[in-house]
GROMACS .gro file of C-alpha atoms in nm:
model
  434
    1MET     CA    1   4.215  -4.884   0.431
    2THR     CA    2   4.548  -5.108   0.425
    3SER     CA    3   4.889  -5.047   0.562
    4GLN     CA    4   5.233  -5.198   0.502
    5PRO     CA    5   5.402  -5.249   0.866
    6GLU     CA    6   5.751  -5.342   0.930
    7TYR     CA    7   5.741  -5.702   0.805
    8GLY     CA    8   5.622  -5.626   0.469
    9HIS     CA    9   5.290  -5.760   0.479
   10ARG     CA   10   4.958  -5.570   0.436
   11THR     CA   11   4.696  -5.511   0.685
   12GLY     CA   12   4.361  -5.349   0.701
   13ARG     CA   13   4.024  -5.450   0.879
   14GLY     CA   14   3.924  -5.725   0.619
   15LEU     CA   15   4.267  -5.847   0.600
   16ASP     CA   16   4.324  -5.851   1.000
   17VAL     CA   17   3.971  -6.034   0.997
   18LEU     CA   18   4.093  -6.304   0.734
   19ALA     CA   19   4.429  -6.341   0.915
   20LEU     CA   20   4.239  -6.397   1.240
   21VAL     CA   21   4.027  -6.661   1.064
   22CYS     CA   22   4.343  -6.821   0.943
   23LEU     CA   23   4.495  -6.832   1.282
   24ILE     CA   24   4.196  -7.012   1.436
   25LEU     CA   25   4.181  -7.265   1.147
   26ILE     CA   26   4.531  -7.371   1.190
   27ALA     CA   27   4.490  -7.386   1.551
   28CYS     CA   28   4.198  -7.558   1.546
   29SER     CA   29   4.392  -7.845   1.334
   30LEU     CA   30   4.656  -7.886   1.598
   31ARG     CA   31   4.477  -8.132   1.771
   32PRO     CA   32   4.178  -8.350   1.603
   33ALA     CA   33   4.445  -8.625   1.536
   34ALA     CA   34   4.518  -8.701   1.880
   35SER     CA   35   4.162  -8.627   2.032
   36SER     CA   36   3.976  -8.813   1.753
   37LEU     CA   37   4.084  -9.116   1.838
   38GLY     CA   38   3.992  -9.221   2.168
   39PRO     CA   39   3.613  -9.216   2.085
   40VAL     CA   40   3.669  -9.484   1.843
   41LEU     CA   41   3.974  -9.667   2.013
   42SER     CA   42   3.759  -9.970   2.053
   43GLU     CA   43   3.678  -9.991   1.684
   44VAL     CA   44   4.036  -9.933   1.561
   45GLN     CA   45   4.156 -10.191   1.778
   46GLY     CA   46   3.904 -10.448   1.634
   47ALA     CA   47   3.983 -10.340   1.283
   48TYR     CA   48   4.376 -10.395   1.299
   49THR     CA   49   4.346 -10.644   1.575
   50LEU     CA   50   4.575 -10.458   1.807
   51VAL     CA   51   4.743 -10.587   2.131
   52GLU     CA   52   4.761 -10.363   2.433
   53TRP     CA   53   5.113 -10.239   2.372
   54GLN     CA   54   5.027 -10.160   2.006
   55THR     CA   55   4.709  -9.924   2.141
   56GLY     CA   56   4.927  -9.802   2.385
   57LEU     CA   57   5.212  -9.670   2.156
   58LEU     CA   58   4.898  -9.535   1.940
   59THR     CA   59   4.826  -9.292   2.221
   60ALA     CA   60   5.173  -9.259   2.319
   61LEU     CA   61   5.242  -9.106   1.965
   62PRO     CA   62   5.138  -8.760   2.028
   63GLY     CA   63   5.410  -8.687   2.306
   64LEU     CA   64   5.679  -8.857   2.138
   65ILE     CA   65   5.635  -8.708   1.813
   66PHE     CA   66   5.580  -8.345   1.980
   67ALA     CA   67   5.930  -8.422   2.172
   68ILE     CA   68   6.136  -8.528   1.857
   69CYS     CA   69   5.985  -8.202   1.622
   70GLY     CA   70   6.032  -7.988   1.886
   71PHE     CA   71   6.394  -7.994   1.808
   72ILE     CA   72   6.361  -7.937   1.445
   73ALA     CA   73   6.064  -7.689   1.431
   74VAL     CA   74   6.282  -7.369   1.468
   75PRO     CA   75   6.540  -7.484   1.222
   76VAL     CA   76   6.269  -7.541   0.974
   77LEU     CA   77   6.122  -7.208   1.017
   78LYS     CA   78   6.473  -7.061   0.970
   79LYS     CA   79   6.523  -7.274   0.649
   80ILE     CA   80   6.191  -7.224   0.445
   81GLY     CA   81   5.999  -6.948   0.616
   82LEU     CA   82   5.700  -6.860   0.786
   83PHE     CA   83   5.437  -6.928   0.484
   84SER     CA   84   5.604  -7.250   0.373
   85SER     CA   85   5.639  -7.379   0.719
   86LEU     CA   86   5.290  -7.339   0.773
   87VAL     CA   87   5.197  -7.491   0.474
   88MET     CA   88   5.392  -7.780   0.547
   89THR     CA   89   5.180  -7.800   0.880
   90CYS     CA   90   4.849  -7.791   0.716
   91VAL     CA   91   4.965  -8.051   0.445
   92LEU     CA   92   5.122  -8.294   0.682
   93ILE     CA   93   4.801  -8.305   0.888
   94ALA     CA   94   4.544  -8.292   0.619
   95VAL     CA   95   4.726  -8.610   0.462
   96GLY     CA   96   4.817  -8.788   0.755
   97VAL     CA   97   4.418  -8.747   0.891
   98GLY     CA   98   4.275  -8.820   0.577
   99ALA     CA   99   4.520  -9.096   0.456
  100ARG     CA  100   4.528  -9.322   0.752
  101VAL     CA  101   4.190  -9.400   0.739
  102LEU     CA  102   4.215  -9.556   0.393
  103VAL     CA  103   4.511  -9.820   0.499
  104ASP     CA  104   4.437 -10.149   0.587
  105ASN     CA  105   4.709 -10.231   0.795
  106TRP     CA  106   4.816 -10.109   1.164
  107VAL     CA  107   5.180 -10.005   1.049
  108GLY     CA  108   5.034  -9.768   0.776
  109PHE     CA  109   4.757  -9.629   0.981
  110ALA     CA  110   5.018  -9.589   1.279
  111GLY     CA  111   5.285  -9.434   1.027
  112LEU     CA  112   5.010  -9.162   0.894
  113THR     CA  113   4.926  -9.064   1.217
  114VAL     CA  114   5.302  -8.971   1.274
  115VAL     CA  115   5.280  -8.746   0.964
  116ALA     CA  116   4.966  -8.573   1.121
  117LEU     CA  117   5.133  -8.535   1.455
  118ALA     CA  118   5.471  -8.416   1.297
  119GLY     CA  119   5.263  -8.150   1.116
  120MET     CA  120   5.057  -8.071   1.422
  121SER     CA  121   5.393  -8.029   1.658
  122ILE     CA  122   5.560  -7.810   1.389
  123GLY     CA  123   5.277  -7.582   1.393
  124ASN     CA  124   5.276  -7.594   1.798
  125VAL     CA  125   5.629  -7.405   1.745
  126ILE     CA  126   5.559  -7.199   1.455
  127LEU     CA  127   5.203  -7.056   1.505
  128PRO     CA  128   5.299  -6.830   1.812
  129VAL     CA  129   5.570  -6.650   1.567
  130TYR     CA  130   5.273  -6.565   1.326
  131VAL     CA  131   5.083  -6.465   1.643
  132LYS     CA  132   5.354  -6.211   1.734
  133THR     CA  133   5.450  -6.101   1.386
  134ARG     CA  134   5.111  -6.044   1.236
  135PHE     CA  135   4.928  -5.889   1.537
  136PRO     CA  136   5.197  -5.692   1.731
  137ASP     CA  137   4.960  -5.439   1.819
  138ARG     CA  138   4.694  -5.688   1.910
  139ALA     CA  139   4.880  -5.955   2.100
  140SER     CA  140   4.620  -6.039   2.355
  141LEU     CA  141   4.369  -6.120   2.094
  142GLY     CA  142   4.585  -6.325   1.881
  143ALA     CA  143   4.705  -6.522   2.200
  144THR     CA  144   4.392  -6.567   2.333
  145ALA     CA  145   4.255  -6.667   1.974
  146PHE     CA  146   4.540  -6.933   1.961
  147THR     CA  147   4.460  -7.058   2.313
  148VAL     CA  148   4.109  -7.085   2.289
  149SER     CA  149   4.128  -7.248   1.928
  150LEU     CA  150   4.369  -7.526   2.064
  151GLY     CA  151   4.079  -7.599   2.320
  152LEU     CA  152   3.804  -7.610   2.027
  153GLY     CA  153   4.006  -7.819   1.826
  154ALA     CA  154   4.051  -8.088   2.096
  155MET     CA  155   3.683  -8.032   2.200
  156PHE     CA  156   3.472  -8.134   1.869
  157PRO     CA  157   3.673  -8.406   1.765
  158ALA     CA  158   3.612  -8.558   2.105
  159PHE     CA  159   3.224  -8.476   2.095
  160LEU     CA  160   3.155  -8.542   1.722
  161THR     CA  161   3.375  -8.838   1.619
  162ALA     CA  162   3.141  -9.099   1.815
  163PRO     CA  163   2.826  -8.957   1.661
  164ILE     CA  164   2.959  -8.919   1.321
  165THR     CA  165   3.089  -9.273   1.314
  166GLY     CA  166   2.751  -9.429   1.444
  167HIS     CA  167   2.572  -9.203   1.186
  168PHE     CA  168   2.754  -9.352   0.920
  169ASP     CA  169   2.837  -9.697   1.077
  170ASN     CA  170   3.203  -9.624   1.003
  171TRP     CA  171   3.488  -9.533   1.231
  172ARG     CA  172   3.690  -9.442   0.908
  173VAL     CA  173   3.477  -9.172   0.831
  174GLY     CA  174   3.434  -9.034   1.210
  175LEU     CA  175   3.803  -9.014   1.179
  176GLY     CA  176   3.865  -8.902   0.804
  177VAL     CA  177   3.629  -8.620   0.821
  178TRP     CA  178   3.887  -8.395   1.043
  179ALA     CA  179   4.107  -8.361   0.751
  180LEU     CA  180   3.869  -8.094   0.623
  181VAL     CA  181   3.983  -7.843   0.917
  182PRO     CA  182   4.355  -7.839   0.802
  183ALA     CA  183   4.256  -7.832   0.434
  184CYS     CA  184   4.028  -7.553   0.496
  185ALA     CA  185   4.339  -7.337   0.676
  186LEU     CA  186   4.551  -7.407   0.395
  187VAL     CA  187   4.313  -7.248   0.142
  188THR     CA  188   4.271  -6.946   0.379
  189TRP     CA  189   4.631  -6.979   0.420
  190ILE     CA  190   4.724  -6.931   0.062
  191ILE     CA  191   4.434  -6.672  -0.007
  192LEU     CA  192   4.615  -6.462   0.283
  193LYS     CA  193   4.944  -6.483   0.107
  194LEU     CA  194   4.787  -6.411  -0.257
  195ALA     CA  195   4.683  -6.097  -0.084
  196ARG     CA  196   5.024  -6.008   0.033
  197SER     CA  197   4.925  -6.014   0.426
  198VAL     CA  198   5.154  -6.292   0.553
  199PRO     CA  199   5.442  -6.134   0.765
  200ASN     CA  200   5.776  -6.178   0.570
  201LEU     CA  201   6.030  -6.287   0.857
  202ASP     CA  202   6.359  -6.228   0.593
  203GLN     CA  203   6.249  -5.830   0.640
  204PRO     CA  204   6.318  -5.757   1.013
  205ALA     CA  205   6.266  -5.417   1.155
  206GLN     CA  206   6.566  -5.389   1.360
  207ASP     CA  207   6.862  -5.645   1.376
  208THR     CA  208   7.046  -5.386   1.567
  209HIS     CA  209   7.088  -5.603   1.882
  210GLU     CA  210   7.406  -5.692   2.061
  211ALA     CA  211   7.554  -6.002   2.094
  212ASP     CA  212   7.401  -6.197   2.389
  213PRO     CA  213   7.646  -6.266   2.666
  214PRO     CA  214   7.733  -6.613   2.743
  215ARG     CA  215   7.468  -6.807   2.912
  216ARG     CA  216   7.472  -7.148   3.130
  217HIS     CA  217   7.258  -7.430   2.973
  218ILE     CA  218   6.907  -7.402   3.042
  219PHE     CA  219   6.936  -7.736   3.235
  220THR     CA  220   7.116  -7.591   3.524
  221SER     CA  221   6.808  -7.380   3.627
  222SER     CA  222   6.630  -7.581   3.886
  223LYS     CA  223   6.315  -7.380   3.813
  224ALA     CA  224   6.333  -7.462   3.426
  225ARG     CA  225   6.391  -7.842   3.518
  226TYR     CA  226   6.086  -7.786   3.756
  227MET     CA  227   5.872  -7.619   3.477
  228ALA     CA  228   5.970  -7.923   3.228
  229MET     CA  229   5.845  -8.175   3.476
  230PHE     CA  230   5.541  -7.989   3.540
  231PHE     CA  231   5.481  -7.943   3.169
  232GLY     CA  232   5.558  -8.305   3.120
  233LEU     CA  233   5.326  -8.431   3.375
  234GLN     CA  234   5.037  -8.232   3.278
  235SER     CA  235   5.089  -8.347   2.912
  236VAL     CA  236   5.062  -8.709   3.029
  237ASN     CA  237   4.732  -8.636   3.212
  238ALA     CA  238   4.597  -8.495   2.884
  239TYR     CA  239   4.733  -8.740   2.643
  240VAL     CA  240   4.618  -9.025   2.854
  241GLN     CA  241   4.282  -8.877   2.861
  242PHE     CA  242   4.272  -8.821   2.514
  243GLY     CA  243   4.372  -9.193   2.398
  244TRP     CA  244   4.224  -9.360   2.673
  245LEU     CA  245   3.936  -9.208   2.899
  246PRO     CA  246   3.642  -9.269   2.656
  247GLN     CA  247   3.761  -9.654   2.673
  248ILE     CA  248   3.786  -9.658   3.046
  249TYR     CA  249   3.426  -9.510   3.053
  250ARG     CA  250   3.322  -9.775   2.767
  251ASP     CA  251   3.478 -10.059   2.992
  252ALA     CA  252   3.278  -9.936   3.296
  253GLY     CA  253   2.957 -10.022   3.091
  254ILE     CA  254   2.890  -9.657   2.961
  255ASP     CA  255   2.752  -9.605   2.603
  256PRO     CA  256   3.017  -9.516   2.331
  257VAL     CA  257   2.861  -9.215   2.261
  258LEU     CA  258   2.809  -9.083   2.633
  259ALA     CA  259   3.180  -9.216   2.655
  260GLY     CA  260   3.258  -8.970   2.385
  261LEU     CA  261   3.078  -8.701   2.537
  262MET     CA  262   3.254  -8.738   2.859
  263LEU     CA  263   3.610  -8.666   2.701
  264THR     CA  264   3.410  -8.344   2.541
  265VAL     CA  265   3.348  -8.255   2.890
  266VAL     CA  266   3.727  -8.283   2.985
  267THR     CA  267   3.837  -8.093   2.681
  268LEU     CA  268   3.586  -7.824   2.699
  269GLY     CA  269   3.785  -7.709   3.015
  270GLY     CA  270   4.059  -7.612   2.737
  271ILE     CA  271   3.831  -7.287   2.681
  272PRO     CA  272   3.794  -7.101   3.012
  273GLY     CA  273   4.137  -7.244   3.111
  274GLY     CA  274   4.271  -7.081   2.809
  275PHE     CA  275   4.124  -6.752   2.902
  276LEU     CA  276   4.192  -6.804   3.299
  277ALA     CA  277   4.507  -6.955   3.381
  278PRO     CA  278   4.730  -6.725   3.190
  279GLN     CA  279   4.580  -6.456   3.384
  280ILE     CA  280   4.656  -6.659   3.732
  281ILE     CA  281   5.026  -6.669   3.597
  282MET     CA  282   5.107  -6.351   3.451
  283ARG     CA  283   4.904  -6.113   3.725
  284ASN     CA  284   5.054  -6.339   4.007
  285ILE     CA  285   4.735  -6.442   4.154
  286LEU     CA  286   4.809  -6.703   4.410
  287PRO     CA  287   4.974  -6.903   4.125
  288ARG     CA  288   5.112  -7.177   4.356
  289PHE     CA  289   4.772  -7.234   4.518
  290PHE     CA  290   4.587  -7.248   4.201
  291LEU     CA  291   4.853  -7.527   4.044
  292VAL     CA  292   4.788  -7.738   4.332
  293THR     CA  293   4.408  -7.713   4.300
  294PHE     CA  294   4.455  -7.837   3.926
  295SER     CA  295   4.641  -8.140   4.077
  296VAL     CA  296   4.415  -8.210   4.350
  297SER     CA  297   4.144  -8.198   4.120
  298ALA     CA  298   4.237  -8.436   3.890
  299VAL     CA  299   4.345  -8.674   4.164
  300CYS     CA  300   3.963  -8.673   4.269
  301GLY     CA  301   3.852  -8.727   3.917
  302TYR     CA  302   4.106  -9.007   3.906
  303LEU     CA  303   3.959  -9.176   4.232
  304GLY     CA  304   3.601  -9.132   4.102
  305LEU     CA  305   3.685  -9.323   3.790
  306LEU     CA  306   3.860  -9.575   3.993
  307LEU     CA  307   3.575  -9.634   4.254
  308VAL     CA  308   3.244  -9.521   4.097
  309PRO     CA  309   3.312  -9.466   3.755
  310THR     CA  310   2.936  -9.505   3.639
  311THR     CA  311   2.766  -9.313   3.946
  312VAL     CA  312   2.823  -8.952   3.850
  313PRO     CA  313   3.058  -9.004   3.528
  314VAL     CA  314   3.011  -8.625   3.440
  315LEU     CA  315   3.157  -8.512   3.782
  316TRP     CA  316   3.469  -8.689   3.728
  317ALA     CA  317   3.495  -8.547   3.374
  318ILE     CA  318   3.458  -8.206   3.489
  319LEU     CA  319   3.742  -8.261   3.765
  320LEU     CA  320   3.976  -8.366   3.500
  321GLY     CA  321   3.863  -8.071   3.310
  322TYR     CA  322   3.968  -7.835   3.581
  323GLY     CA  323   4.262  -8.035   3.615
  324GLY     CA  324   4.358  -7.960   3.251
  325PHE     CA  325   4.391  -7.579   3.342
  326ALA     CA  326   4.746  -7.663   3.382
  327PHE     CA  327   4.822  -7.692   3.025
  328PRO     CA  328   4.781  -7.307   2.950
  329ALA     CA  329   4.937  -7.234   3.312
  330ALA     CA  330   5.216  -7.425   3.214
  331LEU     CA  331   5.284  -7.234   2.893
  332ALA     CA  332   5.237  -6.892   3.084
  333LEU     CA  333   5.506  -7.016   3.324
  334ILE     CA  334   5.714  -7.028   3.037
  335THR     CA  335   5.691  -6.637   2.974
  336GLY     CA  336   5.582  -6.560   3.301
  337ARG     CA  337   5.913  -6.720   3.493
  338THR     CA  338   6.169  -6.547   3.218
  339LYS     CA  339   6.241  -6.184   3.142
  340ASP     CA  340   6.508  -6.184   2.827
  341VAL     CA  341   6.341  -6.287   2.499
  342SER     CA  342   6.620  -6.521   2.443
  343ILE     CA  343   6.597  -6.683   2.785
  344THR     CA  344   6.208  -6.725   2.686
  345ALA     CA  345   6.287  -6.887   2.359
  346ARG     CA  346   6.534  -7.114   2.523
  347THR     CA  347   6.317  -7.203   2.799
  348SER     CA  348   6.046  -7.270   2.567
  349ALA     CA  349   6.218  -7.528   2.347
  350PHE     CA  350   6.372  -7.699   2.670
  351VAL     CA  351   6.039  -7.713   2.849
  352GLN     CA  352   5.837  -7.836   2.558
  353SER     CA  353   6.086  -8.072   2.431
  354SER     CA  354   6.171  -8.247   2.726
  355GLY     CA  355   5.819  -8.242   2.857
  356TYR     CA  356   5.696  -8.415   2.551
  357VAL     CA  357   5.938  -8.682   2.646
  358LEU     CA  358   5.795  -8.748   2.953
  359ALA     CA  359   5.440  -8.706   2.802
  360ALA     CA  360   5.525  -8.992   2.553
  361ILE     CA  361   5.575  -9.241   2.842
  362GLY     CA  362   5.293  -9.203   3.017
  363PRO     CA  363   5.026  -9.323   2.771
  364LEU     CA  364   5.260  -9.613   2.670
  365ALA     CA  365   5.300  -9.702   3.032
  366VAL     CA  366   4.892  -9.713   3.103
  367GLY     CA  367   4.869  -9.923   2.789
  368GLY     CA  368   5.142 -10.171   2.923
  369LEU     CA  369   4.987 -10.150   3.300
  370LEU     CA  370   4.638 -10.236   3.141
  371GLY     CA  371   4.804 -10.533   2.943
  372LEU     CA  372   4.965 -10.662   3.272
  373SER     CA  373   4.696 -10.601   3.502
  374GLY     CA  374   4.396 -10.713   3.294
  375GLY     CA  375   4.207 -10.391   3.440
  376TRP     CA  376   4.194 -10.011   3.513
  377SER     CA  377   4.261 -10.019   3.870
  378VAL     CA  378   4.669  -9.999   3.822
  379PRO     CA  379   4.664  -9.774   3.540
  380LEU     CA  380   4.443  -9.544   3.741
  381TRP     CA  381   4.654  -9.553   4.047
  382PHE     CA  382   4.976  -9.466   3.812
  383MET     CA  383   4.772  -9.167   3.715
  384ILE     CA  384   4.695  -9.046   4.027
  385CYS     CA  385   5.052  -9.062   4.119
  386VAL     CA  386   5.110  -8.863   3.806
  387ALA     CA  387   4.842  -8.591   3.918
  388ALA     CA  388   5.000  -8.573   4.258
  389LEU     CA  389   5.325  -8.519   4.114
  390MET     CA  390   5.204  -8.262   3.880
  391GLY     CA  391   5.085  -8.049   4.186
  392VAL     CA  392   5.441  -8.071   4.355
  393THR     CA  393   5.659  -7.963   4.041
  394GLY     CA  394   5.403  -7.707   3.970
  395TYR     CA  395   5.423  -7.554   4.287
  396LEU     CA  396   5.810  -7.554   4.250
  397ALA     CA  397   5.796  -7.389   3.905
  398ALA     CA  398   5.546  -7.126   4.027
  399THR     CA  399   5.785  -7.003   4.307
  400PRO     CA  400   5.905  -6.629   4.285
  401GLY     CA  401   6.195  -6.561   4.062
  402THR     CA  402   6.315  -6.621   3.705
  403VAL     CA  403   6.529  -6.855   3.490
  404ASP     CA  404   6.715  -6.550   3.424
  405ASP     CA  405   6.803  -6.476   3.775
  406GLU     CA  406   6.906  -6.874   3.825
  407LEU     CA  407   7.142  -6.858   3.536
  408GLU     CA  408   7.313  -6.525   3.642
  409THR     CA  409   7.345  -6.647   3.995
  410ALA     CA  410   7.510  -6.960   3.875
  411GLY     CA  411   7.747  -6.725   3.642
  412PRO     CA  412   7.824  -6.746   3.279
  413ARG     CA  413   7.961  -7.049   3.095
  414GLY     CA  414   7.982  -7.072   2.715
  415GLY     CA  415   7.621  -7.059   2.567
  416ALA     CA  416   7.350  -7.343   2.500
  417SER     CA  417   7.372  -7.566   2.215
  418GLY     CA  418   7.116  -7.751   2.026
  419THR     CA  419   6.747  -7.635   2.011
  420CYS     CA  420   6.769  -7.474   2.334
  421GLY     CA  421   7.002  -7.206   2.164
  422GLY     CA  422   6.898  -7.242   1.828
  423THR     CA  423   6.635  -6.959   1.825
  424ALA     CA  424   6.887  -6.687   1.842
  425GLY     CA  425   6.854  -6.622   1.414
  426LEU     CA  426   6.508  -6.519   1.473
  427ARG     CA  427   6.552  -6.262   1.738
  428GLY     CA  428   6.580  -6.005   1.446
  429GLY     CA  429   6.248  -6.093   1.327
  430MET     CA  430   6.041  -6.074   1.635
  431PRO     CA  431   5.845  -5.753   1.690
  432GLY     CA  432   5.985  -5.541   1.986
  433GLN     CA  433   6.317  -5.714   2.036
  434LYS     CA  434   6.596  -5.535   2.082
   0.00000   0.00000   0.00000
């Protein structure tokens, strides 16, 4: 039995399963372009004769592109709609991942990597809108599927890229195979559209909300700034690990496949983290304590890599994986430390966009420090400092109170501009919003 809910799309058991499969496939497409590169970074370096700054730039691209496209994703959604936005996401990822392995120069490889990352970053912002509108009565199911699928999309490329490369004796096959995931997502998304089961955001259920009162810019909230720093620092950890961790293990003398497996262990933490970390924040279960433990765990993991990388390599990977629980916790803080929907949207745009700017600097800095020092000691001390600061900012971000309270205390002052205020036009199209 099917029904026609408020956004003009058909629902029913079969269609809902197809919609969930589509969500999983698209979410799984939002990480492989980044997490598949680390296990074959040495081969890519050799193929294009890269120097350290070029390799560092490749590992910094995810954070940089995510920061830039965080500002344009919502205007794209408002301009071309939900269906076309996610078509764009899938096409950009598939073309970027598939075509970058066919070029013979570094500029082309980097440029097509940017294409894939642009699709990923737009999907990062827009896919939660699909979750809200397509699963309004099963928000927990949709949110969990989204978060866990992000973890799977990071884990499987980290685990399988090196074995696939070894099997075919060709790193281009190991990287290019991941274009199949967004291609399958695109086919499923089109089928869902043909079945008239894609929400139409041009037909909001209600648009009777009163005009929002003037608000100060989100930047004036100290909590929002701490959240942005926490988000950025945990992203530095994540993208340094995606780009450099297998190489750190390989330079210590570990087999390439085992080095890739260590990154898999780290990314595997995204699955339990996707379940547990949001509960810690949303249910207020000692959030500051747990955020500090994520930081301490990451510090210990980096110390292990610095002092005895080959003694118990899996232990250091496990510690870094637990430190990675900070990512879903950072996303949950955006919701848990805001009340009004418009403040949530503005805070999300500010935290993610500014946080990814910081994330872009980290891997580039690691590459530069590696080139200057000629070894991993200085870069790893740098990451120890990053992990420690992550704990400090996480503790401050998780203190009681909300961004809304801080903005009200500061008093009204002419609304926000740019991306931070650019989501208001979508409010009528989000379920449950008045």
